[in-house]
């Protein structure tokens, strides 16, 4: 029995990055031998065991063969005869197909170390094209390591293109897709993830609503970058630069989908794109079964982001409606995430990345003014039920008018 550290732990050590998760492969062992040493079985499809002390996962070396569509369409074979090289060749990228023993002696049959040094994301073997999930994984690694200068090898991009054209991507489950998408959006350069998906044709299969934004112009006076798709990538880039949470990044990706529906004869204007885009945002969220908080914020940002940009001009009554829509009294954090999404949208414009966004503090002040209206005095005056709600609304409107007057004084 031989035990090797494999995959990401080896890759990240060689890159000088912190190693968090460690994957282990066991060569030359049987299930019975693992059980005899106290390992606990956890793998449903193939033999994976938990270490009796550390709890880390140890997998028996295995080979795999394509047997059906999609990510799960494989049969696996694990036996003591399977070599380390045979186990490594089934992996996605050469930089993930390295192993080392307990003395840090490297086994690198597919030149992963060389590709690390050359900053190349390259597939290990033609079997790469058998697993559609790898399209998303490679795009995610591109987003993670773009800052180090990594790019996707042209021949790997070609295989990704073939996968995108094959119909295999449609076989991915919503859960598997969302897991990769959400992880990719939280990388340092999530815009690279979307760009790589677009480069290989996967974006038009997975998110045609986002793909449709490229080539759609906006008024140059407001959007010097003009192209709506490029603007979306820039907004996503800003959201990562400012370390925003997943909810905000997801909303930033989807906020302008309505512009993809604007008839060409109306370009570069996009009248009511906030409302036309809602059905598209909903469709994308449902397709990937995005978590409820991501869905809610994406829809609210899609509908109200132009309100955010015009915050200083809004009437007090419109401000109040905006605050009510977000339920700022019980869910203040959601309104805060809306504000920063609007700021990322404003910063995601060519040459305007550093421009101040006074609307943010103005909206925070408005929410504070409305929240500070006390309910108790109204209760003491005998208001209750629907009448209490109306009285509270009147007092909040009064408070917002006072706030607006003070801010413009």
mmCIF file of C-alpha atoms in Angstrom:
data_model
loop_
_atom_site.group_PDB
_atom_site.id
_atom_site.type_symbol
_atom_site.label_atom_id
_atom_site.label_comp_id
_atom_site.label_asym_id
_atom_site.label_seq_id
_atom_site.Cartn_x
_atom_site.Cartn_y
_atom_site.Cartn_z
ATOM 1 C CA UNK A 1 0.000 0.000 0.000
ATOM 2 C CA UNK A 2 1.299 3.468 -0.975
ATOM 3 C CA UNK A 3 -0.345 6.782 -0.063
ATOM 4 C CA UNK A 4 0.048 9.960 -2.093
ATOM 5 C CA UNK A 5 -1.095 13.548 -1.706
ATOM 6 C CA UNK A 6 -2.715 14.576 -5.010
ATOM 7 C CA UNK A 7 -4.390 17.405 -6.905
ATOM 8 C CA UNK A 8 -4.944 20.861 -5.496
ATOM 9 C CA UNK A 9 -2.778 20.392 -2.394
ATOM 10 C CA UNK A 10 0.271 19.650 -4.573
ATOM 11 C CA UNK A 11 -0.574 22.409 -7.056
ATOM 12 C CA UNK A 12 -1.021 25.096 -4.399
ATOM 13 C CA UNK A 13 2.140 24.111 -2.513
ATOM 14 C CA UNK A 14 4.157 24.467 -5.722
ATOM 15 C CA UNK A 15 2.498 27.847 -6.348
ATOM 16 C CA UNK A 16 3.396 28.958 -2.818
ATOM 17 C CA UNK A 17 -0.267 29.298 -1.906
ATOM 18 C CA UNK A 18 -1.876 28.149 1.365
ATOM 19 C CA UNK A 19 -3.005 24.513 1.252
ATOM 20 C CA UNK A 20 -6.475 24.072 2.753
ATOM 21 C CA UNK A 21 -8.022 20.823 1.494
ATOM 22 C CA UNK A 22 -5.884 17.730 1.025
ATOM 23 C CA UNK A 23 -6.878 14.804 -1.211
ATOM 24 C CA UNK A 24 -5.172 11.460 -0.754
ATOM 25 C CA UNK A 25 -4.932 8.511 -3.139
ATOM 26 C CA UNK A 26 -4.112 4.998 -1.989
ATOM 27 C CA UNK A 27 -2.350 2.722 -4.501
ATOM 28 C CA UNK A 28 -2.134 -1.047 -4.145
ATOM 29 C CA UNK A 29 -4.831 -1.521 -1.500
ATOM 30 C CA UNK A 30 -8.201 -3.252 -1.310
ATOM 31 C CA UNK A 31 -11.370 -2.121 0.437
ATOM 32 C CA UNK A 32 -10.864 -4.909 2.974
ATOM 33 C CA UNK A 33 -7.344 -3.698 3.817
ATOM 34 C CA UNK A 34 -8.611 -0.137 4.344
ATOM 35 C CA UNK A 35 -11.381 -1.333 6.659
ATOM 36 C CA UNK A 36 -8.905 -3.505 8.600
ATOM 37 C CA UNK A 37 -6.826 -0.389 9.316
ATOM 38 C CA UNK A 38 -9.820 1.456 10.742
ATOM 39 C CA UNK A 39 -10.760 3.613 7.736
ATOM 40 C CA UNK A 40 -14.498 4.363 7.473
ATOM 41 C CA UNK A 41 -16.155 3.979 4.031
ATOM 42 C CA UNK A 42 -18.111 6.990 2.686
ATOM 43 C CA UNK A 43 -18.055 6.660 -1.127
ATOM 44 C CA UNK A 44 -21.304 5.602 -2.752
ATOM 45 C CA UNK A 45 -20.006 5.341 -6.344
ATOM 46 C CA UNK A 46 -16.367 4.410 -5.725
ATOM 47 C CA UNK A 47 -14.239 3.511 -2.671
ATOM 48 C CA UNK A 48 -13.554 6.596 -0.534
ATOM 49 C CA UNK A 49 -12.667 6.336 3.139
ATOM 50 C CA UNK A 50 -12.269 8.646 6.107
ATOM 51 C CA UNK A 51 -9.001 8.408 8.045
ATOM 52 C CA UNK A 52 -9.623 6.969 11.542
ATOM 53 C CA UNK A 53 -7.906 9.937 13.233
ATOM 54 C CA UNK A 54 -7.746 12.977 10.914
ATOM 55 C CA UNK A 55 -11.113 12.402 9.198
ATOM 56 C CA UNK A 56 -9.532 13.321 5.839
ATOM 57 C CA UNK A 57 -10.677 11.534 2.678
ATOM 58 C CA UNK A 58 -8.609 8.749 1.167
ATOM 59 C CA UNK A 59 -9.667 7.304 -2.218
ATOM 60 C CA UNK A 60 -8.478 4.079 -3.762
ATOM 61 C CA UNK A 61 -6.693 4.606 -7.086
ATOM 62 C CA UNK A 62 -9.215 4.128 -9.879
ATOM 63 C CA UNK A 63 -9.870 4.338 -13.580
ATOM 64 C CA UNK A 64 -13.092 5.536 -15.180
ATOM 65 C CA UNK A 65 -14.991 4.929 -18.401
ATOM 66 C CA UNK A 66 -17.704 7.018 -20.032
ATOM 67 C CA UNK A 67 -21.036 5.194 -19.819
ATOM 68 C CA UNK A 68 -23.702 7.872 -20.195
ATOM 69 C CA UNK A 69 -24.420 11.587 -20.468
ATOM 70 C CA UNK A 70 -23.331 14.330 -18.110
ATOM 71 C CA UNK A 71 -21.177 14.601 -15.036
ATOM 72 C CA UNK A 72 -22.449 11.334 -13.543
ATOM 73 C CA UNK A 73 -22.208 9.248 -16.711
ATOM 74 C CA UNK A 74 -19.157 7.197 -15.720
ATOM 75 C CA UNK A 75 -18.345 3.738 -14.434
ATOM 76 C CA UNK A 76 -15.369 3.399 -12.099
ATOM 77 C CA UNK A 77 -12.908 0.596 -11.527
ATOM 78 C CA UNK A 78 -10.797 0.504 -8.357
ATOM 79 C CA UNK A 79 -8.359 -2.296 -7.654
ATOM 80 C CA UNK A 80 -4.829 -2.796 -6.256
ATOM 81 C CA UNK A 81 -3.572 -3.117 -9.871
ATOM 82 C CA UNK A 82 -4.502 0.486 -10.795
ATOM 83 C CA UNK A 83 -1.306 2.550 -10.929
ATOM 84 C CA UNK A 84 -0.829 6.124 -9.748
ATOM 85 C CA UNK A 85 -0.299 7.249 -13.365
ATOM 86 C CA UNK A 86 -3.587 5.622 -14.395
ATOM 87 C CA UNK A 87 -5.381 7.418 -11.579
ATOM 88 C CA UNK A 88 -3.818 10.794 -12.456
ATOM 89 C CA UNK A 89 -4.614 10.606 -16.190
ATOM 90 C CA UNK A 90 -8.379 10.728 -15.501
ATOM 91 C CA UNK A 91 -8.031 14.181 -13.881
ATOM 92 C CA UNK A 92 -8.967 17.419 -15.619
ATOM 93 C CA UNK A 93 -5.858 19.631 -15.847
ATOM 94 C CA UNK A 94 -2.163 18.809 -15.822
ATOM 95 C CA UNK A 95 -1.658 21.151 -12.859
ATOM 96 C CA UNK A 96 -4.152 18.994 -10.929
ATOM 97 C CA UNK A 97 -2.589 15.693 -12.052
ATOM 98 C CA UNK A 98 0.490 15.685 -9.832
ATOM 99 C CA UNK A 99 1.138 13.632 -6.709
ATOM 100 C CA UNK A 100 3.731 13.563 -3.954
ATOM 101 C CA UNK A 101 4.681 11.078 -1.272
ATOM 102 C CA UNK A 102 5.362 11.819 2.384
ATOM 103 C CA UNK A 103 8.898 12.969 1.462
ATOM 104 C CA UNK A 104 7.484 15.505 -1.064
ATOM 105 C CA UNK A 105 8.910 13.489 -3.971
ATOM 106 C CA UNK A 106 6.877 14.626 -6.983
ATOM 107 C CA UNK A 107 5.180 12.298 -9.456
ATOM 108 C CA UNK A 108 4.365 14.400 -12.518
ATOM 109 C CA UNK A 109 3.765 12.150 -15.571
ATOM 110 C CA UNK A 110 1.771 14.789 -17.518
ATOM 111 C CA UNK A 111 4.078 17.811 -17.027
ATOM 112 C CA UNK A 112 1.885 19.746 -14.618
ATOM 113 C CA UNK A 113 4.872 21.478 -13.028
ATOM 114 C CA UNK A 114 5.978 22.782 -16.413
ATOM 115 C CA UNK A 115 2.472 24.114 -17.088
ATOM 116 C CA UNK A 116 2.461 25.747 -13.656
ATOM 117 C CA UNK A 117 5.681 27.554 -14.544
ATOM 118 C CA UNK A 118 4.332 28.508 -17.988
ATOM 119 C CA UNK A 119 1.001 29.624 -16.452
ATOM 120 C CA UNK A 120 -1.051 27.321 -18.694
ATOM 121 C CA UNK A 121 -4.334 25.541 -17.915
ATOM 122 C CA UNK A 122 -4.075 22.427 -20.102
ATOM 123 C CA UNK A 123 -6.171 19.238 -20.184
ATOM 124 C CA UNK A 124 -4.453 15.971 -19.248
ATOM 125 C CA UNK A 125 -5.926 13.701 -21.941
ATOM 126 C CA UNK A 126 -8.661 13.596 -24.615
ATOM 127 C CA UNK A 127 -10.909 12.040 -21.936
ATOM 128 C CA UNK A 128 -11.300 15.615 -20.696
ATOM 129 C CA UNK A 129 -14.079 16.020 -23.286
ATOM 130 C CA UNK A 130 -16.141 13.269 -21.650
ATOM 131 C CA UNK A 131 -17.117 15.370 -18.617
ATOM 132 C CA UNK A 132 -19.119 18.584 -19.263
ATOM 133 C CA UNK A 133 -18.548 19.845 -15.716
ATOM 134 C CA UNK A 134 -14.915 20.405 -16.672
ATOM 135 C CA UNK A 135 -15.920 23.357 -18.848
ATOM 136 C CA UNK A 136 -17.100 25.151 -15.708
ATOM 137 C CA UNK A 137 -14.134 23.952 -13.647
ATOM 138 C CA UNK A 138 -11.529 25.200 -16.111
ATOM 139 C CA UNK A 139 -13.295 28.572 -16.376
ATOM 140 C CA UNK A 140 -13.293 28.725 -12.561
ATOM 141 C CA UNK A 141 -9.564 27.970 -12.372
ATOM 142 C CA UNK A 142 -8.995 30.665 -15.002
ATOM 143 C CA UNK A 143 -10.805 33.131 -12.715
ATOM 144 C CA UNK A 144 -8.809 31.984 -9.691
ATOM 145 C CA UNK A 145 -5.370 32.191 -11.278
ATOM 146 C CA UNK A 146 -5.835 35.037 -13.787
ATOM 147 C CA UNK A 147 -3.970 37.343 -11.408
ATOM 148 C CA UNK A 148 -0.923 35.055 -11.696
ATOM 149 C CA UNK A 149 -1.060 35.240 -15.483
ATOM 150 C CA UNK A 150 -2.692 31.865 -16.208
ATOM 151 C CA UNK A 151 -4.532 31.367 -19.498
ATOM 152 C CA UNK A 152 -6.377 28.408 -21.029
ATOM 153 C CA UNK A 153 -4.361 26.425 -23.600
ATOM 154 C CA UNK A 154 -5.865 26.855 -27.110
ATOM 155 C CA UNK A 155 -6.280 23.085 -27.544
ATOM 156 C CA UNK A 156 -8.106 22.861 -24.200
ATOM 157 C CA UNK A 157 -10.364 25.746 -25.179
ATOM 158 C CA UNK A 158 -11.125 23.859 -28.404
ATOM 159 C CA UNK A 159 -12.188 20.769 -26.422
ATOM 160 C CA UNK A 160 -14.361 23.011 -24.231
ATOM 161 C CA UNK A 161 -15.912 24.405 -27.419
ATOM 162 C CA UNK A 162 -16.663 20.894 -28.651
ATOM 163 C CA UNK A 163 -18.279 20.043 -25.313
ATOM 164 C CA UNK A 164 -20.373 23.209 -25.468
ATOM 165 C CA UNK A 165 -21.578 22.308 -28.969
ATOM 166 C CA UNK A 166 -22.274 18.662 -28.119
ATOM 167 C CA UNK A 167 -25.354 19.153 -25.942
ATOM 168 C CA UNK A 168 -23.542 17.592 -22.965
ATOM 169 C CA UNK A 169 -23.784 20.808 -20.908
ATOM 170 C CA UNK A 170 -27.567 20.413 -20.793
ATOM 171 C CA UNK A 171 -27.052 17.155 -18.890
ATOM 172 C CA UNK A 172 -25.507 18.984 -15.911
ATOM 173 C CA UNK A 173 -27.770 19.182 -12.880
ATOM 174 C CA UNK A 174 -28.731 22.574 -11.498
ATOM 175 C CA UNK A 175 -27.015 21.729 -8.209
ATOM 176 C CA UNK A 176 -23.651 20.817 -9.788
ATOM 177 C CA UNK A 177 -23.739 23.852 -12.061
ATOM 178 C CA UNK A 178 -24.595 26.221 -9.214
ATOM 179 C CA UNK A 179 -21.809 24.799 -7.060
ATOM 180 C CA UNK A 180 -19.247 25.665 -9.748
ATOM 181 C CA UNK A 181 -20.840 29.022 -10.663
ATOM 182 C CA UNK A 182 -21.085 30.213 -7.056
ATOM 183 C CA UNK A 183 -17.482 29.186 -6.336
ATOM 184 C CA UNK A 184 -16.298 30.897 -9.514
ATOM 185 C CA UNK A 185 -18.127 34.130 -8.675
ATOM 186 C CA UNK A 186 -16.263 34.230 -5.347
ATOM 187 C CA UNK A 187 -12.843 33.988 -7.028
ATOM 188 C CA UNK A 188 -10.553 37.029 -7.325
ATOM 189 C CA UNK A 189 -11.499 37.695 -10.960
ATOM 190 C CA UNK A 190 -14.987 36.282 -11.580
ATOM 191 C CA UNK A 191 -15.326 38.245 -14.810
ATOM 192 C CA UNK A 192 -12.680 35.911 -16.286
ATOM 193 C CA UNK A 193 -14.980 32.951 -15.557
ATOM 194 C CA UNK A 194 -17.762 34.529 -17.642
ATOM 195 C CA UNK A 195 -15.330 35.543 -20.404
ATOM 196 C CA UNK A 196 -13.864 32.026 -20.698
ATOM 197 C CA UNK A 197 -17.373 30.522 -20.823
ATOM 198 C CA UNK A 198 -18.153 32.941 -23.621
ATOM 199 C CA UNK A 199 -14.906 32.178 -25.465
ATOM 200 C CA UNK A 200 -15.770 28.472 -25.646
ATOM 201 C CA UNK A 201 -19.471 28.933 -26.436
ATOM 202 C CA UNK A 202 -20.673 27.641 -23.062
ATOM 203 C CA UNK A 203 -22.184 30.952 -21.940
ATOM 204 C CA UNK A 204 -24.809 30.946 -24.702
ATOM 205 C CA UNK A 205 -25.806 27.418 -23.623
ATOM 206 C CA UNK A 206 -25.824 27.956 -19.847
ATOM 207 C CA UNK A 207 -26.816 31.637 -19.627
ATOM 208 C CA UNK A 208 -28.026 32.831 -23.027
ATOM 209 C CA UNK A 209 -29.538 35.875 -21.276
ATOM 210 C CA UNK A 210 -26.039 37.054 -20.247
ATOM 211 C CA UNK A 211 -24.462 36.092 -23.571
ATOM 212 C CA UNK A 212 -27.072 38.217 -25.387
ATOM 213 C CA UNK A 213 -25.711 41.383 -23.720
ATOM 214 C CA UNK A 214 -22.464 41.333 -25.735
ATOM 215 C CA UNK A 215 -22.671 43.588 -28.741
ATOM 216 C CA UNK A 216 -25.625 45.546 -27.339
ATOM 217 C CA UNK A 217 -24.704 49.271 -27.159
ATOM 218 C CA UNK A 218 -25.560 51.770 -24.410
ATOM 219 C CA UNK A 219 -25.392 55.587 -24.543
ATOM 220 C CA UNK A 220 -21.705 56.552 -24.561
ATOM 221 C CA UNK A 221 -22.364 59.586 -22.355
ATOM 222 C CA UNK A 222 -23.300 57.299 -19.437
ATOM 223 C CA UNK A 223 -21.341 54.228 -20.508
ATOM 224 C CA UNK A 224 -17.983 55.045 -22.129
ATOM 225 C CA UNK A 225 -17.407 51.284 -22.597
ATOM 226 C CA UNK A 226 -20.641 51.229 -24.714
ATOM 227 C CA UNK A 227 -20.999 47.407 -24.881
ATOM 228 C CA UNK A 228 -23.459 46.064 -22.279
ATOM 229 C CA UNK A 229 -21.647 42.723 -22.011
ATOM 230 C CA UNK A 230 -18.318 44.415 -21.293
ATOM 231 C CA UNK A 231 -20.060 46.640 -18.748
ATOM 232 C CA UNK A 232 -21.445 43.540 -16.989
ATOM 233 C CA UNK A 233 -17.937 42.041 -16.798
ATOM 234 C CA UNK A 234 -16.618 45.321 -15.342
ATOM 235 C CA UNK A 235 -19.381 45.467 -12.707
ATOM 236 C CA UNK A 236 -18.548 41.893 -11.712
ATOM 237 C CA UNK A 237 -14.861 42.803 -11.552
ATOM 238 C CA UNK A 238 -15.629 45.736 -9.233
ATOM 239 C CA UNK A 239 -17.741 43.534 -6.978
ATOM 240 C CA UNK A 240 -14.730 41.232 -6.473
ATOM 241 C CA UNK A 241 -12.350 44.155 -6.024
ATOM 242 C CA UNK A 242 -14.543 45.427 -3.191
ATOM 243 C CA UNK A 243 -14.871 41.905 -1.677
ATOM 244 C CA UNK A 244 -18.638 41.767 -2.010
ATOM 245 C CA UNK A 245 -20.606 38.653 -0.925
ATOM 246 C CA UNK A 246 -22.080 36.125 -3.351
ATOM 247 C CA UNK A 247 -25.547 37.724 -3.250
ATOM 248 C CA UNK A 248 -24.151 41.027 -4.541
ATOM 249 C CA UNK A 249 -21.940 39.395 -7.180
ATOM 250 C CA UNK A 250 -24.873 37.367 -8.522
ATOM 251 C CA UNK A 251 -27.028 40.505 -8.687
ATOM 252 C CA UNK A 252 -24.214 42.364 -10.476
ATOM 253 C CA UNK A 253 -24.040 39.634 -13.128
ATOM 254 C CA UNK A 254 -27.790 39.721 -13.833
ATOM 255 C CA UNK A 255 -28.772 43.356 -13.222
ATOM 256 C CA UNK A 256 -28.926 44.478 -16.879
ATOM 257 C CA UNK A 257 -30.464 41.414 -18.564
ATOM 258 C CA UNK A 258 -33.395 43.487 -19.829
ATOM 259 C CA UNK A 259 -31.061 45.338 -22.203
ATOM 260 C CA UNK A 260 -30.653 42.137 -24.177
ATOM 261 C CA UNK A 261 -34.359 42.356 -25.114
ATOM 262 C CA UNK A 262 -34.268 45.933 -26.446
ATOM 263 C CA UNK A 263 -35.188 46.035 -30.168
ATOM 264 C CA UNK A 264 -32.212 47.161 -32.284
ATOM 265 C CA UNK A 265 -34.106 50.164 -33.621
ATOM 266 C CA UNK A 266 -34.243 51.570 -30.065
ATOM 267 C CA UNK A 267 -30.486 51.221 -29.422
ATOM 268 C CA UNK A 268 -28.579 52.641 -27.596
ATOM 269 C CA UNK A 269 -31.523 53.554 -25.329
ATOM 270 C CA UNK A 270 -33.075 50.860 -23.138
ATOM 271 C CA UNK A 271 -36.495 52.052 -22.032
ATOM 272 C CA UNK A 272 -37.928 50.134 -19.040
ATOM 273 C CA UNK A 273 -35.141 47.523 -19.188
ATOM 274 C CA UNK A 274 -35.466 47.208 -15.397
ATOM 275 C CA UNK A 275 -38.928 45.667 -15.780
ATOM 276 C CA UNK A 276 -38.395 43.679 -18.969
ATOM 277 C CA UNK A 277 -35.363 42.042 -17.406
ATOM 278 C CA UNK A 278 -37.208 40.609 -14.384
ATOM 279 C CA UNK A 279 -38.539 37.534 -16.202
ATOM 280 C CA UNK A 280 -35.013 36.789 -17.472
ATOM 281 C CA UNK A 281 -33.451 37.188 -14.021
ATOM 282 C CA UNK A 282 -36.092 34.866 -12.616
ATOM 283 C CA UNK A 283 -35.447 32.303 -15.371
ATOM 284 C CA UNK A 284 -31.674 32.224 -14.733
ATOM 285 C CA UNK A 285 -32.180 31.951 -10.961
ATOM 286 C CA UNK A 286 -34.626 29.070 -11.371
ATOM 287 C CA UNK A 287 -32.437 27.281 -13.933
ATOM 288 C CA UNK A 288 -29.599 26.971 -11.420
ATOM 289 C CA UNK A 289 -31.788 26.796 -8.312
ATOM 290 C CA UNK A 290 -29.920 29.780 -6.859
ATOM 291 C CA UNK A 291 -30.411 30.236 -3.091
ATOM 292 C CA UNK A 292 -33.369 32.363 -2.056
ATOM 293 C CA UNK A 293 -31.262 35.317 -0.853
ATOM 294 C CA UNK A 294 -29.423 35.426 -4.206
ATOM 295 C CA UNK A 295 -32.703 35.287 -6.142
ATOM 296 C CA UNK A 296 -34.374 38.004 -4.078
ATOM 297 C CA UNK A 297 -31.488 40.455 -4.288
ATOM 298 C CA UNK A 298 -30.970 39.868 -8.026
ATOM 299 C CA UNK A 299 -34.629 40.649 -8.746
ATOM 300 C CA UNK A 300 -34.656 43.740 -6.515
ATOM 301 C CA UNK A 301 -31.408 45.100 -7.973
ATOM 302 C CA UNK A 302 -32.677 44.408 -11.489
ATOM 303 C CA UNK A 303 -35.890 46.316 -10.816
ATOM 304 C CA UNK A 304 -34.556 49.238 -8.770
ATOM 305 C CA UNK A 305 -30.899 49.892 -9.673
ATOM 306 C CA UNK A 306 -31.784 52.998 -11.686
ATOM 307 C CA UNK A 307 -33.666 54.273 -8.604
ATOM 308 C CA UNK A 308 -30.383 53.883 -6.756
ATOM 309 C CA UNK A 309 -28.515 55.946 -9.328
ATOM 310 C CA UNK A 310 -31.203 58.685 -9.228
ATOM 311 C CA UNK A 311 -31.546 58.567 -5.434
ATOM 312 C CA UNK A 312 -30.739 62.272 -4.941
ATOM 313 C CA UNK A 313 -33.553 63.247 -7.323
ATOM 314 C CA UNK A 314 -36.258 60.914 -5.998
ATOM 315 C CA UNK A 315 -39.353 62.375 -4.372
ATOM 316 C CA UNK A 316 -39.824 61.497 -0.713
ATOM 317 C CA UNK A 317 -42.830 59.333 -1.636
ATOM 318 C CA UNK A 318 -40.739 57.369 -4.173
ATOM 319 C CA UNK A 319 -37.983 56.954 -1.607
ATOM 320 C CA UNK A 320 -40.524 55.568 0.837
ATOM 321 C CA UNK A 321 -41.836 53.089 -1.746
ATOM 322 C CA UNK A 322 -38.260 51.970 -2.417
ATOM 323 C CA UNK A 323 -37.606 51.404 1.294
ATOM 324 C CA UNK A 324 -40.896 49.524 1.674
ATOM 325 C CA UNK A 325 -40.025 47.275 -1.291
ATOM 326 C CA UNK A 326 -36.860 46.192 0.509
ATOM 327 C CA UNK A 327 -38.539 45.837 3.926
ATOM 328 C CA UNK A 328 -35.706 47.895 5.412
ATOM 329 C CA UNK A 329 -37.313 47.824 8.859
ATOM 330 C CA UNK A 330 -36.909 44.065 9.256
ATOM 331 C CA UNK A 331 -34.199 43.340 6.676
ATOM 332 C CA UNK A 332 -31.699 46.217 6.711
ATOM 333 C CA UNK A 333 -28.857 44.053 5.365
ATOM 334 C CA UNK A 334 -30.665 43.397 2.097
ATOM 335 C CA UNK A 335 -31.000 47.143 1.442
ATOM 336 C CA UNK A 336 -27.297 47.599 2.237
ATOM 337 C CA UNK A 337 -26.458 44.917 -0.351
ATOM 338 C CA UNK A 338 -28.679 46.712 -2.872
ATOM 339 C CA UNK A 339 -26.796 49.964 -2.237
ATOM 340 C CA UNK A 340 -23.378 48.388 -2.810
ATOM 341 C CA UNK A 341 -24.637 46.574 -5.933
ATOM 342 C CA UNK A 342 -25.714 49.958 -7.325
ATOM 343 C CA UNK A 343 -22.298 51.373 -6.460
ATOM 344 C CA UNK A 344 -20.562 48.486 -8.254
ATOM 345 C CA UNK A 345 -22.797 49.176 -11.274
ATOM 346 C CA UNK A 346 -21.748 52.824 -11.259
ATOM 347 C CA UNK A 347 -18.069 51.926 -10.898
ATOM 348 C CA UNK A 348 -18.212 49.294 -13.633
ATOM 349 C CA UNK A 349 -17.865 51.914 -16.347
ATOM 350 C CA UNK A 350 -14.712 52.606 -18.322
ATOM 351 C CA UNK A 351 -12.749 55.460 -16.764
ATOM 352 C CA UNK A 352 -15.295 56.011 -13.979
ATOM 353 C CA UNK A 353 -14.115 53.277 -11.591
ATOM 354 C CA UNK A 354 -12.866 55.813 -9.021
ATOM 355 C CA UNK A 355 -15.735 58.281 -9.240
ATOM 356 C CA UNK A 356 -17.496 58.912 -5.918
ATOM 357 C CA UNK A 357 -21.016 57.573 -5.403
ATOM 358 C CA UNK A 358 -22.804 59.957 -2.987
ATOM 359 C CA UNK A 359 -26.082 58.093 -3.598
ATOM 360 C CA UNK A 360 -24.847 55.319 -1.279
ATOM 361 C CA UNK A 361 -24.662 57.418 1.886
ATOM 362 C CA UNK A 362 -27.784 59.317 0.896
ATOM 363 C CA UNK A 363 -29.783 56.070 0.701
ATOM 364 C CA UNK A 364 -28.316 54.856 4.005
ATOM 365 C CA UNK A 365 -29.387 58.133 5.622
ATOM 366 C CA UNK A 366 -32.893 57.826 4.175
ATOM 367 C CA UNK A 367 -33.254 54.300 5.541
ATOM 368 C CA UNK A 368 -32.057 55.479 8.954
ATOM 369 C CA UNK A 369 -34.540 58.372 8.976
ATOM 370 C CA UNK A 370 -37.448 56.065 8.132
ATOM 371 C CA UNK A 371 -36.396 53.422 10.669
ATOM 372 C CA UNK A 372 -36.165 55.974 13.466
ATOM 373 C CA UNK A 373 -39.878 56.806 13.296
ATOM 374 C CA UNK A 374 -41.231 55.437 16.575
ATOM 375 C CA UNK A 375 -44.349 53.263 16.693
ATOM 376 C CA UNK A 376 -45.140 53.791 20.396
ATOM 377 C CA UNK A 377 -46.520 57.356 20.128
ATOM 378 C CA UNK A 378 -48.941 56.177 17.451
ATOM 379 C CA UNK A 379 -50.090 53.274 19.605
ATOM 380 C CA UNK A 380 -50.658 55.708 22.471
ATOM 381 C CA UNK A 381 -52.855 57.784 20.154
ATOM 382 C CA UNK A 382 -55.050 54.703 19.681
ATOM 383 C CA UNK A 383 -53.984 53.670 16.176
ATOM 384 C CA UNK A 384 -54.187 49.939 15.478
ATOM 385 C CA UNK A 385 -54.486 47.483 12.590
ATOM 386 C CA UNK A 386 -54.476 48.966 9.059
ATOM 387 C CA UNK A 387 -54.899 52.476 10.501
ATOM 388 C CA UNK A 388 -51.625 52.079 12.420
ATOM 389 C CA UNK A 389 -49.887 51.060 9.187
ATOM 390 C CA UNK A 390 -51.193 54.149 7.382
ATOM 391 C CA UNK A 391 -50.254 56.468 10.249
ATOM 392 C CA UNK A 392 -46.746 54.968 10.351
ATOM 393 C CA UNK A 393 -46.433 55.493 6.602
ATOM 394 C CA UNK A 394 -47.440 59.168 6.959
ATOM 395 C CA UNK A 395 -44.876 59.739 9.720
ATOM 396 C CA UNK A 396 -42.132 58.043 7.715
ATOM 397 C CA UNK A 397 -42.988 60.150 4.681
ATOM 398 C CA UNK A 398 -42.768 63.250 6.870
ATOM 399 C CA UNK A 399 -39.365 62.099 8.180
ATOM 400 C CA UNK A 400 -38.098 61.478 4.624
ATOM 401 C CA UNK A 401 -39.254 64.927 3.477
ATOM 402 C CA UNK A 402 -37.367 66.485 6.386
ATOM 403 C CA UNK A 403 -34.303 64.370 5.564
ATOM 404 C CA UNK A 404 -34.459 65.348 1.903
ATOM 405 C CA UNK A 405 -34.803 69.060 2.748
ATOM 406 C CA UNK A 406 -31.854 68.882 5.163
ATOM 407 C CA UNK A 407 -29.694 67.048 2.608
ATOM 408 C CA UNK A 408 -30.351 69.614 -0.115
ATOM 409 C CA UNK A 409 -29.953 72.640 2.154
#
